[in-house]
Short mmCIF file of C-alpha atoms and ligand atoms in Angstrom, two decimals:
data_model
loop_
_atom_site.label_atom_id
_atom_site.label_comp_id
_atom_site.label_asym_id
_atom_site.label_seq_id
_atom_site.Cartn_x
_atom_site.Cartn_y
_atom_site.Cartn_z
CA UNK J 1 -58.68 -15.32 46.44
CA UNK J 2 -55.11 -16.54 46.18
CA UNK J 3 -54.43 -19.57 44.07
CA UNK J 4 -52.15 -21.22 46.58
CA UNK J 5 -53.54 -24.43 47.99
CA UNK J 6 -53.94 -23.83 51.70
CA UNK J 7 -52.40 -27.25 52.16
CA UNK J 8 -54.26 -27.81 55.39
CA UNK J 9 -55.34 -31.25 54.32
CA UNK J 10 -57.03 -33.11 57.12
CA UNK J 11 -57.02 -36.29 55.09
CA UNK J 12 -56.85 -39.48 57.12
CA UNK J 13 -56.33 -43.13 56.26
CA UNK J 14 -59.94 -43.91 56.99
CA UNK J 15 -62.14 -44.40 53.93
CA UNK J 16 -65.25 -42.23 53.88
CA UNK J 17 -66.68 -43.09 50.47
CA UNK J 18 -65.84 -45.99 48.22
CA UNK J 19 -67.22 -46.67 44.75
CA UNK J 20 -66.19 -49.89 43.05
CA UNK J 21 -67.11 -50.49 39.42
CA UNK J 22 -70.28 -48.44 39.61
CA UNK J 23 -72.55 -48.36 36.58
CA UNK J 24 -75.85 -46.62 36.15
CA UNK J 25 -78.34 -46.42 33.33
CA UNK J 26 -81.30 -44.14 32.78
CA UNK J 27 -83.36 -46.57 30.70
CA UNK J 28 -81.07 -47.43 27.80
CA UNK J 29 -78.73 -44.54 28.46
CA UNK J 30 -75.49 -45.57 30.15
CA UNK J 31 -74.86 -42.54 32.35
CA UNK J 32 -72.13 -43.83 34.73
CA UNK J 33 -69.51 -46.21 33.37
CA UNK J 34 -67.30 -48.16 35.72
CA UNK J 35 -66.74 -45.47 38.32
CA UNK J 36 -63.99 -46.28 40.82
CA UNK J 37 -63.40 -43.74 43.54
CA UNK J 38 -62.06 -43.76 47.08
CA UNK J 39 -62.48 -40.71 49.26
CA UNK J 40 -60.56 -40.63 52.53
CA UNK J 41 -62.10 -39.06 55.61
CA UNK J 42 -61.22 -35.36 55.66
CA UNK J 43 -60.43 -35.30 51.96
CA UNK J 44 -61.75 -32.52 49.71
CA UNK J 45 -62.57 -33.57 46.17
CA UNK J 46 -63.63 -31.32 43.32
CA UNK J 47 -65.47 -32.92 40.41
CA UNK J 48 -65.62 -31.04 37.14
CA UNK J 49 -66.51 -31.84 33.56
CA UNK J 50 -68.81 -30.77 30.75
CA UNK J 51 -72.56 -30.49 31.18
CA UNK J 52 -74.19 -33.90 30.87
CA UNK J 53 -71.08 -35.85 31.86
CA UNK J 54 -72.79 -37.49 34.86
CA UNK J 55 -71.44 -35.38 37.73
CA UNK J 56 -74.81 -34.78 39.39
CA UNK J 57 -75.83 -38.37 38.87
CA UNK J 58 -72.63 -39.55 40.52
CA UNK J 59 -73.04 -37.51 43.65
CA UNK J 60 -76.77 -38.18 43.82
CA UNK J 61 -76.00 -41.91 43.81
CA UNK J 62 -73.89 -41.44 46.95
CA UNK J 63 -76.92 -40.55 49.06
CA UNK J 64 -79.32 -42.61 47.01
CA UNK J 65 -81.23 -39.80 45.39
CA UNK J 66 -80.45 -41.96 42.37
CA UNK J 67 -80.04 -45.71 42.34
CA UNK J 68 -77.06 -47.39 40.70
CA UNK J 69 -77.50 -50.76 39.01
CA UNK J 70 -74.07 -52.33 39.18
CA UNK J 71 -71.03 -52.10 41.44
CA UNK J 72 -70.69 -51.16 45.10
CA UNK J 73 -71.09 -47.86 46.88
CA UNK J 74 -69.93 -47.88 50.50
CA UNK J 75 -70.34 -44.76 52.63
CA UNK J 76 -68.94 -44.68 56.14
CA UNK J 77 -68.57 -48.46 56.07
CA UNK J 78 -72.24 -48.89 55.20
CA UNK J 79 -73.00 -50.52 51.88
CA UNK J 80 -75.65 -48.75 49.84
CA UNK J 81 -78.10 -51.41 48.76
CA UNK J 82 -81.88 -51.46 48.60
CA UNK J 83 -81.85 -51.92 52.38
CA UNK J 84 -83.85 -48.96 53.72
CA UNK J 85 -82.06 -49.02 57.06
CA UNK J 86 -78.76 -48.60 55.25
CA UNK J 87 -80.13 -45.77 53.14
CA UNK J 88 -81.37 -43.99 56.27
CA UNK J 89 -78.05 -44.55 58.02
CA UNK J 90 -76.13 -43.12 55.08
CA UNK J 91 -78.41 -40.12 54.75
CA UNK J 92 -77.78 -39.35 58.41
CA UNK J 93 -74.07 -39.07 57.65
CA UNK J 94 -74.29 -37.18 54.39
CA UNK J 95 -75.43 -33.58 53.87
CA UNK J 96 -76.12 -32.14 50.46
CA UNK J 97 -76.32 -28.67 48.91
CA UNK J 98 -77.77 -28.12 45.46
CA UNK J 99 -77.56 -25.45 42.82
CA UNK J 100 -81.08 -24.30 43.70
CA UNK J 101 -81.09 -24.02 47.42
CA UNK J 102 -84.33 -25.96 47.95
CA UNK J 103 -85.24 -24.04 51.09
CA UNK J 104 -88.86 -24.19 52.25
CA UNK J 105 -90.24 -20.79 51.24
CA UNK J 106 -93.00 -20.74 53.85
CA UNK J 107 -90.63 -21.37 56.76
CA UNK J 108 -88.25 -18.87 58.31
CA UNK J 109 -84.51 -19.33 58.00
CA UNK J 110 -84.43 -20.64 61.57
CA UNK J 111 -87.35 -23.01 60.94
CA UNK J 112 -85.65 -24.31 57.79
CA UNK J 113 -82.64 -25.14 59.94
CA UNK J 114 -84.52 -26.76 62.82
CA UNK J 115 -87.12 -28.74 60.87
CA UNK J 116 -85.09 -31.91 60.32
CA UNK J 117 -83.33 -31.92 63.71
CA UNK J 118 -86.73 -31.65 65.43
CA UNK J 119 -88.70 -34.04 63.24
CA UNK J 120 -86.06 -36.52 62.14
CA UNK J 121 -83.68 -36.42 65.09
CA UNK J 122 -86.40 -35.76 67.70
CA UNK J 123 -84.30 -32.97 69.14
CA UNK J 124 -86.01 -30.59 71.61
CA UNK J 125 -86.93 -27.35 69.84
CA UNK J 126 -84.81 -25.15 72.09
CA UNK J 127 -81.69 -27.22 71.54
CA UNK J 128 -82.32 -27.35 67.77
CA UNK J 129 -82.63 -23.57 67.73
CA UNK J 130 -79.41 -23.09 69.67
CA UNK J 131 -77.53 -25.33 67.27
CA UNK J 132 -79.12 -23.63 64.25
CA UNK J 133 -78.05 -20.23 65.55
CA UNK J 134 -74.48 -21.46 65.98
CA UNK J 135 -74.38 -22.56 62.34
CA UNK J 136 -76.09 -19.38 61.12
CA UNK J 137 -73.35 -17.50 62.92
CA UNK J 138 -70.74 -19.68 61.23
CA UNK J 139 -72.15 -18.79 57.81
CA UNK J 140 -72.38 -15.17 58.99
CA UNK J 141 -76.13 -14.55 58.81
CA UNK J 142 -77.50 -14.95 62.35
CA UNK J 143 -79.33 -11.63 61.88
CA UNK J 144 -81.47 -13.17 59.10
CA UNK J 145 -82.82 -16.01 61.27
CA UNK J 146 -86.40 -14.79 61.42
CA UNK J 147 -86.70 -13.81 57.78
CA UNK J 148 -88.14 -15.95 55.00
CA UNK J 149 -85.91 -17.27 52.21
CA UNK J 150 -87.55 -14.97 49.65
CA UNK J 151 -86.32 -11.94 51.64
CA UNK J 152 -82.68 -13.03 51.30
CA UNK J 153 -80.19 -12.72 48.45
CA UNK J 154 -79.19 -15.85 46.55
CA UNK J 155 -75.85 -15.98 48.30
CA UNK J 156 -77.51 -15.70 51.69
CA UNK J 157 -80.02 -18.42 50.78
CA UNK J 158 -77.22 -20.76 49.77
CA UNK J 159 -75.44 -20.10 53.06
CA UNK J 160 -78.69 -20.94 54.87
CA UNK J 161 -78.84 -24.17 52.88
CA UNK J 162 -75.30 -25.01 54.00
CA UNK J 163 -76.13 -24.16 57.63
CA UNK J 164 -79.27 -26.27 57.40
CA UNK J 165 -77.27 -29.28 56.26
CA UNK J 166 -74.70 -28.76 59.01
CA UNK J 167 -77.46 -28.74 61.65
CA UNK J 168 -77.83 -32.48 61.02
CA UNK J 169 -74.18 -32.92 61.96
CA UNK J 170 -73.12 -34.74 58.79
CA UNK J 171 -69.70 -36.36 58.45
CA UNK J 172 -69.66 -35.86 54.68
CA UNK J 173 -70.92 -32.93 52.61
CA UNK J 174 -71.86 -33.17 48.94
CA UNK J 175 -72.17 -30.01 46.87
CA UNK J 176 -73.68 -29.91 43.39
CA UNK J 177 -72.73 -26.65 41.67
CA UNK J 178 -73.67 -24.57 44.72
CA UNK J 179 -72.63 -21.29 43.12
CA UNK J 180 -73.74 -21.73 39.53
CA UNK J 181 -77.14 -20.09 40.04
CA UNK J 182 -75.64 -17.08 41.81
CA UNK J 183 -74.75 -13.62 40.60
CA UNK J 184 -70.99 -13.13 40.45
CA UNK J 185 -70.83 -10.87 43.49
CA UNK J 186 -72.42 -13.57 45.62
CA UNK J 187 -70.24 -16.44 44.55
CA UNK J 188 -67.32 -15.44 46.77
CA UNK J 189 -69.36 -15.39 49.97
CA UNK J 190 -70.57 -18.94 49.37
CA UNK J 191 -67.10 -20.15 48.40
CA UNK J 192 -65.68 -18.54 51.55
CA UNK J 193 -68.22 -20.50 53.60
CA UNK J 194 -67.16 -23.70 51.83
CA UNK J 195 -63.48 -22.92 52.38
CA UNK J 196 -64.11 -22.44 56.09
CA UNK J 197 -65.97 -25.72 56.16
CA UNK J 198 -63.05 -27.43 54.45
CA UNK J 199 -60.76 -26.04 57.11
CA UNK J 200 -62.78 -27.79 59.81
CA UNK J 201 -61.77 -31.11 58.27
CA UNK J 202 -65.15 -31.95 56.75
CA UNK J 203 -65.04 -34.61 54.03
CA UNK J 204 -66.29 -32.77 50.95
CA UNK J 205 -67.23 -33.80 47.44
CA UNK J 206 -67.94 -30.71 45.36
CA UNK J 207 -69.14 -30.51 41.81
CA UNK J 208 -68.03 -27.06 40.77
CA UNK J 209 -66.36 -25.18 37.99
CA UNK J 210 -64.87 -22.68 40.41
CA UNK J 211 -61.28 -23.51 39.70
CA UNK J 212 -59.95 -20.96 42.18
CA UNK J 213 -61.76 -22.90 44.87
CA UNK J 214 -60.37 -26.17 43.51
CA UNK J 215 -56.82 -24.86 43.60
CA UNK J 216 -57.25 -23.51 47.07
CA UNK J 217 -58.88 -26.39 48.92
CA UNK J 218 -59.05 -29.54 46.82
CA UNK J 219 -56.84 -32.47 47.66
CA UNK J 220 -57.81 -33.95 44.31
CA UNK J 221 -59.61 -32.79 41.19
CA UNK J 222 -61.58 -35.32 39.19
CA UNK J 223 -62.52 -34.73 35.58
CA UNK J 224 -65.55 -36.56 34.17
CA UNK J 225 -66.70 -36.82 30.60
CA UNK J 226 -69.28 -39.12 29.01
CA UNK J 227 -70.03 -40.87 32.31
CA UNK J 228 -66.42 -41.80 33.01
CA UNK J 229 -63.69 -40.52 35.25
CA UNK J 230 -61.17 -39.46 32.62
CA UNK J 231 -58.49 -38.06 34.85
CA UNK J 232 -57.76 -37.19 38.45
CA UNK J 233 -54.87 -35.44 40.07
CA UNK J 234 -53.74 -32.96 42.70
CA UNK J 235 -54.87 -29.48 41.66
CA UNK J 236 -51.47 -28.14 40.60
CA UNK J 237 -50.77 -31.13 38.36
CA UNK J 238 -54.32 -31.22 37.11
CA UNK J 239 -54.31 -27.60 35.98
CA UNK J 240 -50.70 -27.27 34.87
CA UNK J 241 -50.25 -30.62 33.26
CA UNK J 242 -53.58 -32.12 32.15
CA UNK J 243 -52.99 -35.48 30.52
CA UNK J 244 -55.96 -36.25 28.31
CA UNK J 245 -57.07 -34.27 25.27
CA UNK J 246 -60.55 -34.03 26.71
CA UNK J 247 -59.29 -32.49 29.95
CA UNK J 248 -57.14 -30.02 28.03
CA UNK J 249 -60.07 -29.02 25.87
CA UNK J 250 -62.36 -28.60 28.87
CA UNK J 251 -59.83 -26.50 30.77
CA UNK J 252 -59.16 -24.31 27.77
CA UNK J 253 -62.89 -23.53 27.67
CA UNK J 254 -63.33 -22.63 31.31
CA UNK J 255 -60.04 -21.09 32.40
P1 ADP X 301 -74.01 -33.26 34.79
O1 ADP X 301 -74.37 -33.02 36.22
O2 ADP X 301 -72.58 -33.61 34.59
O3 ADP X 301 -74.42 -32.11 33.91
P2 ADP X 301 -76.09 -35.25 34.88
O4 ADP X 301 -75.65 -36.29 35.85
O5 ADP X 301 -77.12 -34.28 35.33
O6 ADP X 301 -74.82 -34.52 34.28
O7 ADP X 301 -76.69 -35.95 33.59
C1 ADP X 301 -75.93 -36.88 32.83
C2 ADP X 301 -76.77 -37.34 31.67
O8 ADP X 301 -77.89 -38.08 32.14
C3 ADP X 301 -77.33 -36.21 30.81
O9 ADP X 301 -77.27 -36.61 29.47
C4 ADP X 301 -78.75 -36.09 31.28
O10 ADP X 301 -79.57 -35.63 30.23
C5 ADP X 301 -79.09 -37.51 31.65
N1 ADP X 301 -80.06 -37.56 32.75
C6 ADP X 301 -79.95 -36.94 33.94
N2 ADP X 301 -80.99 -37.23 34.75
C7 ADP X 301 -81.80 -38.05 34.02
C8 ADP X 301 -83.04 -38.71 34.29
N3 ADP X 301 -83.65 -38.58 35.47
N4 ADP X 301 -83.55 -39.48 33.32
C9 ADP X 301 -82.93 -39.62 32.13
N5 ADP X 301 -81.75 -39.04 31.81
C10 ADP X 301 -81.20 -38.27 32.74
MG1 MG X 302 -75.18 -31.39 37.18
#
């Protein structure tokens, strides 16, 4: 993978995600501290930082897998409050891929991909299957459609998880360390899928330590530590000229 940023930014002036002064606590533990973040539609953001810095919590707050206690989170012009209609509306717009693929082991690849479109979107089965096959082709595993997740490699399972999210036609995709549970030889195939997705103009927020990916597709890299955004910059500046001591230390450990 070349390090050159493909510079095919599809960033627009429209705001996709907005966090204003967001705080979150787990009991007494202050896990997110005054997070301010604007993501434009079409923008690709990479979030990195040491383990325990709050990266997963931050992205899980964006689709309300976790609840924040202070500040505003606005996704696609919908404010995330306790209002269940708003939560549903946001979840319709936001797809998510995790480190552990969370596929249903007792369903085939195709069934994993059609389950939510059929049951949540009330889509006819045939149409759901056609769409699922299109996405399985996009992630280059249409031939695995009738297998079960356990019969696939980790890299293939993660690509199914990505296809499954895309079947719900999200406008925003969140990734939480999607390659960190994979063997090295499988990382590239998942990153390639994510790069292709970025090229379609999808708004993406990716927690990852794959700095080659960050250099190639990110419009911005955000560094978190201790529940705070410490630094953010375009990839070249971020890697070549990190400002804070903490960023420098982190980069020296992973690069
Ligand atoms: P990261 O993804 O950057 O590794 P996390 O967001 O998972 O960080 O976690 C940030 C901090 O919050 C860690 O110290 C973690 O132990 C703590 N934490 C995460 N989830 C919970 C939870 N459900 N209850 C209590 N503490 C949690
Ligand atoms: Mg995490």
